[in-house]
């Protein structure tokens, strides 16, 4: 899944890697976040960003995640903590498709991002437009991206924790690069219902509706 080249100049994996490497997830509502944590606009170069926005020395990207050249295993602490802290929520939520027991339970600690459809069918097998209100769930929830998940077609209500805006979307894809199991990748229209695309990434709460 990549961000649209006519609005940004970098693939989503590249943006996500830099986002995690400079720890944007801990900098919401700060000047640092405003300066450093948005996707690059078309024609904008990462080298032109302030020094504090640059990738740390010795860190490269692999599949959208930062990897230290000095210690390849160092990428694990970056990616692993968030899913671990939400493991209890995952155990409850994964039963939702069959039991519905967690439909009314809010999920916390995730972030919303957005992606462009580009005419590609999602993991659920249907081609959608950018104006459709759909989402991609973290792969740990979705399951095998080569199969249609029981989550496909379910509706999710998402709330922007910063401004309170809410949107209802239908699950149509999986997200292998989401920050953690409670993060969700949204279609353009769905993200715009929560905030402007320039925000790039925002904290959310969400729940299953069916």
PDB file of C-alpha atoms in Angstrom:
ATOM      1  CA  UNK A   1       0.000   0.000   0.000  1.00  0.00           C
ATOM      2  CA  UNK A   2       1.551   3.320  -1.002  1.00  0.00           C
ATOM      3  CA  UNK A   3       0.605   6.941  -0.574  1.00  0.00           C
ATOM      4  CA  UNK A   4      -0.465   8.663  -3.784  1.00  0.00           C
ATOM      5  CA  UNK A   5       2.472  10.083  -5.784  1.00  0.00           C
ATOM      6  CA  UNK A   6       0.548  13.236  -6.722  1.00  0.00           C
ATOM      7  CA  UNK A   7       0.290  14.291  -3.068  1.00  0.00           C
ATOM      8  CA  UNK A   8       3.378  12.735  -1.508  1.00  0.00           C
ATOM      9  CA  UNK A   9       6.730  11.714  -2.884  1.00  0.00           C
ATOM     10  CA  UNK A  10       7.501   8.649  -0.786  1.00  0.00           C
ATOM     11  CA  UNK A  11       6.003   5.169  -0.483  1.00  0.00           C
ATOM     12  CA  UNK A  12       4.063   4.441   2.688  1.00  0.00           C
ATOM     13  CA  UNK A  13       6.711   1.937   3.854  1.00  0.00           C
ATOM     14  CA  UNK A  14       9.407   4.625   3.634  1.00  0.00           C
ATOM     15  CA  UNK A  15       7.263   7.142   5.505  1.00  0.00           C
ATOM     16  CA  UNK A  16       6.339   4.586   8.185  1.00  0.00           C
ATOM     17  CA  UNK A  17       9.983   3.582   8.647  1.00  0.00           C
ATOM     18  CA  UNK A  18      11.103   7.181   9.242  1.00  0.00           C
ATOM     19  CA  UNK A  19       8.038   7.782  11.449  1.00  0.00           C
ATOM     20  CA  UNK A  20       8.988   4.904  13.750  1.00  0.00           C
ATOM     21  CA  UNK A  21      12.754   5.515  13.610  1.00  0.00           C
ATOM     22  CA  UNK A  22      12.434   9.096  14.896  1.00  0.00           C
ATOM     23  CA  UNK A  23       9.742   8.003  17.394  1.00  0.00           C
ATOM     24  CA  UNK A  24       6.894  10.131  16.061  1.00  0.00           C
ATOM     25  CA  UNK A  25       4.452   7.880  17.902  1.00  0.00           C
ATOM     26  CA  UNK A  26       5.590   9.521  21.166  1.00  0.00           C
ATOM     27  CA  UNK A  27       5.469  13.088  19.840  1.00  0.00           C
ATOM     28  CA  UNK A  28       1.802  13.745  19.061  1.00  0.00           C
ATOM     29  CA  UNK A  29       0.643  17.353  19.584  1.00  0.00           C
ATOM     30  CA  UNK A  30       4.218  18.685  19.673  1.00  0.00           C
ATOM     31  CA  UNK A  31       6.188  20.999  17.399  1.00  0.00           C
ATOM     32  CA  UNK A  32       8.463  18.054  16.616  1.00  0.00           C
ATOM     33  CA  UNK A  33       5.476  16.120  15.231  1.00  0.00           C
ATOM     34  CA  UNK A  34       4.436  19.106  13.097  1.00  0.00           C
ATOM     35  CA  UNK A  35       7.972  19.542  11.758  1.00  0.00           C
ATOM     36  CA  UNK A  36       8.992  15.943  11.237  1.00  0.00           C
ATOM     37  CA  UNK A  37       6.162  13.424  11.262  1.00  0.00           C
ATOM     38  CA  UNK A  38       4.061  14.070   8.157  1.00  0.00           C
ATOM     39  CA  UNK A  39       4.461  12.363   4.758  1.00  0.00           C
ATOM     40  CA  UNK A  40       6.712  14.281   2.386  1.00  0.00           C
ATOM     41  CA  UNK A  41       4.826  16.400  -0.112  1.00  0.00           C
ATOM     42  CA  UNK A  42       5.477  16.038  -3.824  1.00  0.00           C
ATOM     43  CA  UNK A  43       8.787  17.714  -4.586  1.00  0.00           C
ATOM     44  CA  UNK A  44       9.859  17.728  -0.935  1.00  0.00           C
ATOM     45  CA  UNK A  45      13.116  16.000  -0.014  1.00  0.00           C
ATOM     46  CA  UNK A  46      13.824  14.351   3.327  1.00  0.00           C
ATOM     47  CA  UNK A  47      17.289  15.911   3.259  1.00  0.00           C
ATOM     48  CA  UNK A  48      15.670  19.355   3.443  1.00  0.00           C
ATOM     49  CA  UNK A  49      13.993  18.570   6.772  1.00  0.00           C
ATOM     50  CA  UNK A  50      15.505  19.839  10.059  1.00  0.00           C
ATOM     51  CA  UNK A  51      18.304  17.752  11.552  1.00  0.00           C
ATOM     52  CA  UNK A  52      16.049  16.286  14.220  1.00  0.00           C
ATOM     53  CA  UNK A  53      13.776  14.925  11.477  1.00  0.00           C
ATOM     54  CA  UNK A  54      16.497  12.859   9.815  1.00  0.00           C
ATOM     55  CA  UNK A  55      16.826   9.094  10.105  1.00  0.00           C
ATOM     56  CA  UNK A  56      19.253   8.166  12.915  1.00  0.00           C
ATOM     57  CA  UNK A  57      22.788   7.363  11.810  1.00  0.00           C
ATOM     58  CA  UNK A  58      23.284   3.708  10.971  1.00  0.00           C
ATOM     59  CA  UNK A  59      19.566   2.981  10.583  1.00  0.00           C
ATOM     60  CA  UNK A  60      18.065   1.704   7.324  1.00  0.00           C
ATOM     61  CA  UNK A  61      14.620   0.457   6.335  1.00  0.00           C
ATOM     62  CA  UNK A  62      13.461  -3.106   5.762  1.00  0.00           C
ATOM     63  CA  UNK A  63       9.822  -3.806   4.859  1.00  0.00           C
ATOM     64  CA  UNK A  64       8.743  -0.488   6.336  1.00  0.00           C
ATOM     65  CA  UNK A  65      10.575  -0.970   9.648  1.00  0.00           C
ATOM     66  CA  UNK A  66      13.825   0.652  10.867  1.00  0.00           C
ATOM     67  CA  UNK A  67      16.807  -1.677  11.164  1.00  0.00           C
ATOM     68  CA  UNK A  68      20.118  -0.808  12.799  1.00  0.00           C
ATOM     69  CA  UNK A  69      23.120  -1.780  10.693  1.00  0.00           C
ATOM     70  CA  UNK A  70      25.126  -2.299  13.862  1.00  0.00           C
ATOM     71  CA  UNK A  71      22.586  -4.648  15.385  1.00  0.00           C
ATOM     72  CA  UNK A  72      19.924  -6.061  13.057  1.00  0.00           C
ATOM     73  CA  UNK A  73      17.925  -7.297  16.001  1.00  0.00           C
ATOM     74  CA  UNK A  74      17.496  -3.733  17.270  1.00  0.00           C
ATOM     75  CA  UNK A  75      14.438  -3.275  15.102  1.00  0.00           C
ATOM     76  CA  UNK A  76      12.538  -5.726  17.258  1.00  0.00           C
ATOM     77  CA  UNK A  77      12.152  -3.419  20.286  1.00  0.00           C
ATOM     78  CA  UNK A  78      10.705  -0.752  18.011  1.00  0.00           C
ATOM     79  CA  UNK A  79       8.032  -2.929  16.466  1.00  0.00           C
ATOM     80  CA  UNK A  80       7.336  -5.353  19.269  1.00  0.00           C
ATOM     81  CA  UNK A  81       6.241  -3.306  22.318  1.00  0.00           C
ATOM     82  CA  UNK A  82       2.924  -1.979  21.004  1.00  0.00           C
ATOM     83  CA  UNK A  83       1.461  -5.355  19.962  1.00  0.00           C
ATOM     84  CA  UNK A  84       2.637  -6.809  23.275  1.00  0.00           C
ATOM     85  CA  UNK A  85       0.841  -4.174  25.337  1.00  0.00           C
ATOM     86  CA  UNK A  86      -2.392  -4.869  23.498  1.00  0.00           C
ATOM     87  CA  UNK A  87      -2.143  -8.652  23.539  1.00  0.00           C
ATOM     88  CA  UNK A  88      -5.056  -8.959  25.978  1.00  0.00           C
ATOM     89  CA  UNK A  89      -7.234  -6.835  23.717  1.00  0.00           C
ATOM     90  CA  UNK A  90      -6.252  -8.970  20.754  1.00  0.00           C
ATOM     91  CA  UNK A  91      -7.293 -12.151  22.507  1.00  0.00           C
ATOM     92  CA  UNK A  92     -10.746 -10.711  23.129  1.00  0.00           C
ATOM     93  CA  UNK A  93     -11.195  -9.001  19.794  1.00  0.00           C
ATOM     94  CA  UNK A  94     -10.205 -11.941  17.645  1.00  0.00           C
ATOM     95  CA  UNK A  95     -13.296 -13.762  18.923  1.00  0.00           C
ATOM     96  CA  UNK A  96     -15.540 -10.899  17.845  1.00  0.00           C
ATOM     97  CA  UNK A  97     -16.323 -12.256  14.358  1.00  0.00           C
ATOM     98  CA  UNK A  98     -17.773 -15.451  15.788  1.00  0.00           C
ATOM     99  CA  UNK A  99     -19.139 -14.454  19.202  1.00  0.00           C
ATOM    100  CA  UNK A 100     -19.761 -10.723  18.971  1.00  0.00           C
ATOM    101  CA  UNK A 101     -18.745 -10.506  22.634  1.00  0.00           C
ATOM    102  CA  UNK A 102     -16.348  -7.601  22.083  1.00  0.00           C
ATOM    103  CA  UNK A 103     -18.446  -5.600  19.617  1.00  0.00           C
ATOM    104  CA  UNK A 104     -19.133  -2.906  22.216  1.00  0.00           C
ATOM    105  CA  UNK A 105     -15.573  -2.815  23.570  1.00  0.00           C
ATOM    106  CA  UNK A 106     -13.383   0.124  22.629  1.00  0.00           C
ATOM    107  CA  UNK A 107      -9.848  -0.573  21.453  1.00  0.00           C
ATOM    108  CA  UNK A 108      -7.153   1.929  22.449  1.00  0.00           C
ATOM    109  CA  UNK A 109      -3.515   2.646  21.625  1.00  0.00           C
ATOM    110  CA  UNK A 110      -3.782   2.527  17.836  1.00  0.00           C
ATOM    111  CA  UNK A 111      -3.165   5.066  15.081  1.00  0.00           C
ATOM    112  CA  UNK A 112      -4.978   5.738  11.828  1.00  0.00           C
ATOM    113  CA  UNK A 113      -3.086   6.171   8.576  1.00  0.00           C
ATOM    114  CA  UNK A 114      -4.391   6.257   5.011  1.00  0.00           C
ATOM    115  CA  UNK A 115      -3.638   4.616   1.683  1.00  0.00           C
ATOM    116  CA  UNK A 116      -4.693   4.976  -1.947  1.00  0.00           C
ATOM    117  CA  UNK A 117      -6.555   2.144  -3.701  1.00  0.00           C
ATOM    118  CA  UNK A 118      -4.860   2.521  -7.112  1.00  0.00           C
ATOM    119  CA  UNK A 119      -7.261   0.014  -8.670  1.00  0.00           C
ATOM    120  CA  UNK A 120      -5.979  -2.889  -6.596  1.00  0.00           C
ATOM    121  CA  UNK A 121      -8.306  -5.367  -4.893  1.00  0.00           C
ATOM    122  CA  UNK A 122      -7.800  -5.547  -1.153  1.00  0.00           C
ATOM    123  CA  UNK A 123      -7.074  -8.781   0.675  1.00  0.00           C
ATOM    124  CA  UNK A 124     -10.847  -9.291   0.892  1.00  0.00           C
ATOM    125  CA  UNK A 125     -10.893  -9.464  -2.922  1.00  0.00           C
ATOM    126  CA  UNK A 126     -12.862  -6.345  -3.915  1.00  0.00           C
ATOM    127  CA  UNK A 127     -11.643  -3.270  -5.797  1.00  0.00           C
ATOM    128  CA  UNK A 128     -12.673  -0.017  -4.128  1.00  0.00           C
ATOM    129  CA  UNK A 129     -12.294   3.669  -4.911  1.00  0.00           C
ATOM    130  CA  UNK A 130     -10.651   6.287  -2.720  1.00  0.00           C
ATOM    131  CA  UNK A 131     -14.111   7.683  -1.970  1.00  0.00           C
ATOM    132  CA  UNK A 132     -15.312   4.418  -0.403  1.00  0.00           C
ATOM    133  CA  UNK A 133     -15.376   4.252   3.384  1.00  0.00           C
ATOM    134  CA  UNK A 134     -13.211   1.184   3.901  1.00  0.00           C
ATOM    135  CA  UNK A 135     -10.244   0.179   6.011  1.00  0.00           C
ATOM    136  CA  UNK A 136      -7.392  -2.290   6.311  1.00  0.00           C
ATOM    137  CA  UNK A 137      -6.932  -4.055   9.650  1.00  0.00           C
ATOM    138  CA  UNK A 138      -3.556  -4.906  11.130  1.00  0.00           C
ATOM    139  CA  UNK A 139      -2.378  -8.261   9.819  1.00  0.00           C
ATOM    140  CA  UNK A 140      -2.242  -9.778  13.307  1.00  0.00           C
ATOM    141  CA  UNK A 141      -6.021  -9.325  13.432  1.00  0.00           C
ATOM    142  CA  UNK A 142      -6.769 -10.004   9.774  1.00  0.00           C
ATOM    143  CA  UNK A 143      -4.851 -13.274   9.549  1.00  0.00           C
ATOM    144  CA  UNK A 144      -3.362 -14.711   6.345  1.00  0.00           C
ATOM    145  CA  UNK A 145      -3.521 -11.987   3.691  1.00  0.00           C
ATOM    146  CA  UNK A 146      -3.791 -14.684   1.041  1.00  0.00           C
ATOM    147  CA  UNK A 147      -7.200 -15.691   2.355  1.00  0.00           C
ATOM    148  CA  UNK A 148     -10.491 -13.907   2.921  1.00  0.00           C
ATOM    149  CA  UNK A 149     -10.663 -13.118   6.630  1.00  0.00           C
ATOM    150  CA  UNK A 150     -13.790 -13.543   8.780  1.00  0.00           C
ATOM    151  CA  UNK A 151     -13.329  -9.809   9.410  1.00  0.00           C
ATOM    152  CA  UNK A 152     -14.052  -8.931   5.757  1.00  0.00           C
ATOM    153  CA  UNK A 153     -17.258  -6.930   5.481  1.00  0.00           C
ATOM    154  CA  UNK A 154     -17.490  -6.131   9.169  1.00  0.00           C
ATOM    155  CA  UNK A 155     -18.012  -2.507  10.138  1.00  0.00           C
ATOM    156  CA  UNK A 156     -15.781  -0.558  12.483  1.00  0.00           C
ATOM    157  CA  UNK A 157     -16.503   2.770  14.170  1.00  0.00           C
ATOM    158  CA  UNK A 158     -13.351   4.868  14.546  1.00  0.00           C
ATOM    159  CA  UNK A 159     -12.918   8.033  16.624  1.00  0.00           C
ATOM    160  CA  UNK A 160     -10.138  10.611  16.319  1.00  0.00           C
ATOM    161  CA  UNK A 161      -8.898  11.092  19.879  1.00  0.00           C
ATOM    162  CA  UNK A 162      -7.699  14.623  19.126  1.00  0.00           C
ATOM    163  CA  UNK A 163     -10.841  16.250  17.701  1.00  0.00           C
ATOM    164  CA  UNK A 164     -13.566  13.690  18.447  1.00  0.00           C
ATOM    165  CA  UNK A 165     -14.543  13.147  14.798  1.00  0.00           C
ATOM    166  CA  UNK A 166     -16.003   9.702  14.097  1.00  0.00           C
ATOM    167  CA  UNK A 167     -16.347   7.570  10.968  1.00  0.00           C
ATOM    168  CA  UNK A 168     -17.806   4.129  10.213  1.00  0.00           C
ATOM    169  CA  UNK A 169     -15.887   1.978   7.733  1.00  0.00           C
ATOM    170  CA  UNK A 170     -16.084  -1.526   6.281  1.00  0.00           C
ATOM    171  CA  UNK A 171     -13.119  -3.893   6.534  1.00  0.00           C
ATOM    172  CA  UNK A 172     -11.799  -4.648   3.043  1.00  0.00           C
ATOM    173  CA  UNK A 173      -8.068  -5.263   3.375  1.00  0.00           C
ATOM    174  CA  UNK A 174      -5.176  -6.140   5.667  1.00  0.00           C
ATOM    175  CA  UNK A 175      -2.369  -3.847   6.801  1.00  0.00           C
ATOM    176  CA  UNK A 176       1.047  -5.520   7.150  1.00  0.00           C
ATOM    177  CA  UNK A 177       2.750  -2.214   8.058  1.00  0.00           C
ATOM    178  CA  UNK A 178       0.358  -0.838  10.682  1.00  0.00           C
ATOM    179  CA  UNK A 179       2.041   0.330  13.866  1.00  0.00           C
ATOM    180  CA  UNK A 180       0.322  -2.177  16.142  1.00  0.00           C
ATOM    181  CA  UNK A 181      -2.692  -4.470  16.335  1.00  0.00           C
ATOM    182  CA  UNK A 182      -5.022  -1.589  17.231  1.00  0.00           C
ATOM    183  CA  UNK A 183      -3.899   0.596  14.323  1.00  0.00           C
ATOM    184  CA  UNK A 184      -6.000   0.854  11.152  1.00  0.00           C
ATOM    185  CA  UNK A 185      -5.186   1.979   7.606  1.00  0.00           C
ATOM    186  CA  UNK A 186      -8.054   3.991   6.088  1.00  0.00           C
ATOM    187  CA  UNK A 187      -9.212   4.921   2.623  1.00  0.00           C
ATOM    188  CA  UNK A 188      -8.729   8.569   1.703  1.00  0.00           C
ATOM    189  CA  UNK A 189     -12.393   9.455   2.246  1.00  0.00           C
ATOM    190  CA  UNK A 190     -12.494   7.729   5.621  1.00  0.00           C
ATOM    191  CA  UNK A 191      -9.353   9.486   6.849  1.00  0.00           C
ATOM    192  CA  UNK A 192     -10.666  12.846   5.661  1.00  0.00           C
ATOM    193  CA  UNK A 193     -13.772  12.293   7.776  1.00  0.00           C
ATOM    194  CA  UNK A 194     -11.451  12.262  10.791  1.00  0.00           C
ATOM    195  CA  UNK A 195      -8.950  14.967   9.806  1.00  0.00           C
ATOM    196  CA  UNK A 196      -6.991  16.515   6.954  1.00  0.00           C
ATOM    197  CA  UNK A 197      -4.692  14.226   4.967  1.00  0.00           C
ATOM    198  CA  UNK A 198      -1.726  16.435   5.863  1.00  0.00           C
ATOM    199  CA  UNK A 199      -1.916  15.083   9.422  1.00  0.00           C
ATOM    200  CA  UNK A 200      -0.725  11.740   8.064  1.00  0.00           C
ATOM    201  CA  UNK A 201      -1.189   9.796  11.285  1.00  0.00           C
ATOM    202  CA  UNK A 202      -3.555  10.262  14.241  1.00  0.00           C
ATOM    203  CA  UNK A 203      -4.441   8.488  17.523  1.00  0.00           C
ATOM    204  CA  UNK A 204      -7.734   6.603  17.524  1.00  0.00           C
ATOM    205  CA  UNK A 205     -10.143   4.497  19.522  1.00  0.00           C
ATOM    206  CA  UNK A 206     -12.407   2.052  17.693  1.00  0.00           C
ATOM    207  CA  UNK A 207     -14.916  -0.752  18.065  1.00  0.00           C
ATOM    208  CA  UNK A 208     -16.630  -3.393  15.952  1.00  0.00           C
ATOM    209  CA  UNK A 209     -20.256  -2.617  15.093  1.00  0.00           C
ATOM    210  CA  UNK A 210     -21.339  -6.043  13.823  1.00  0.00           C
TER     211      UNK A 210
END
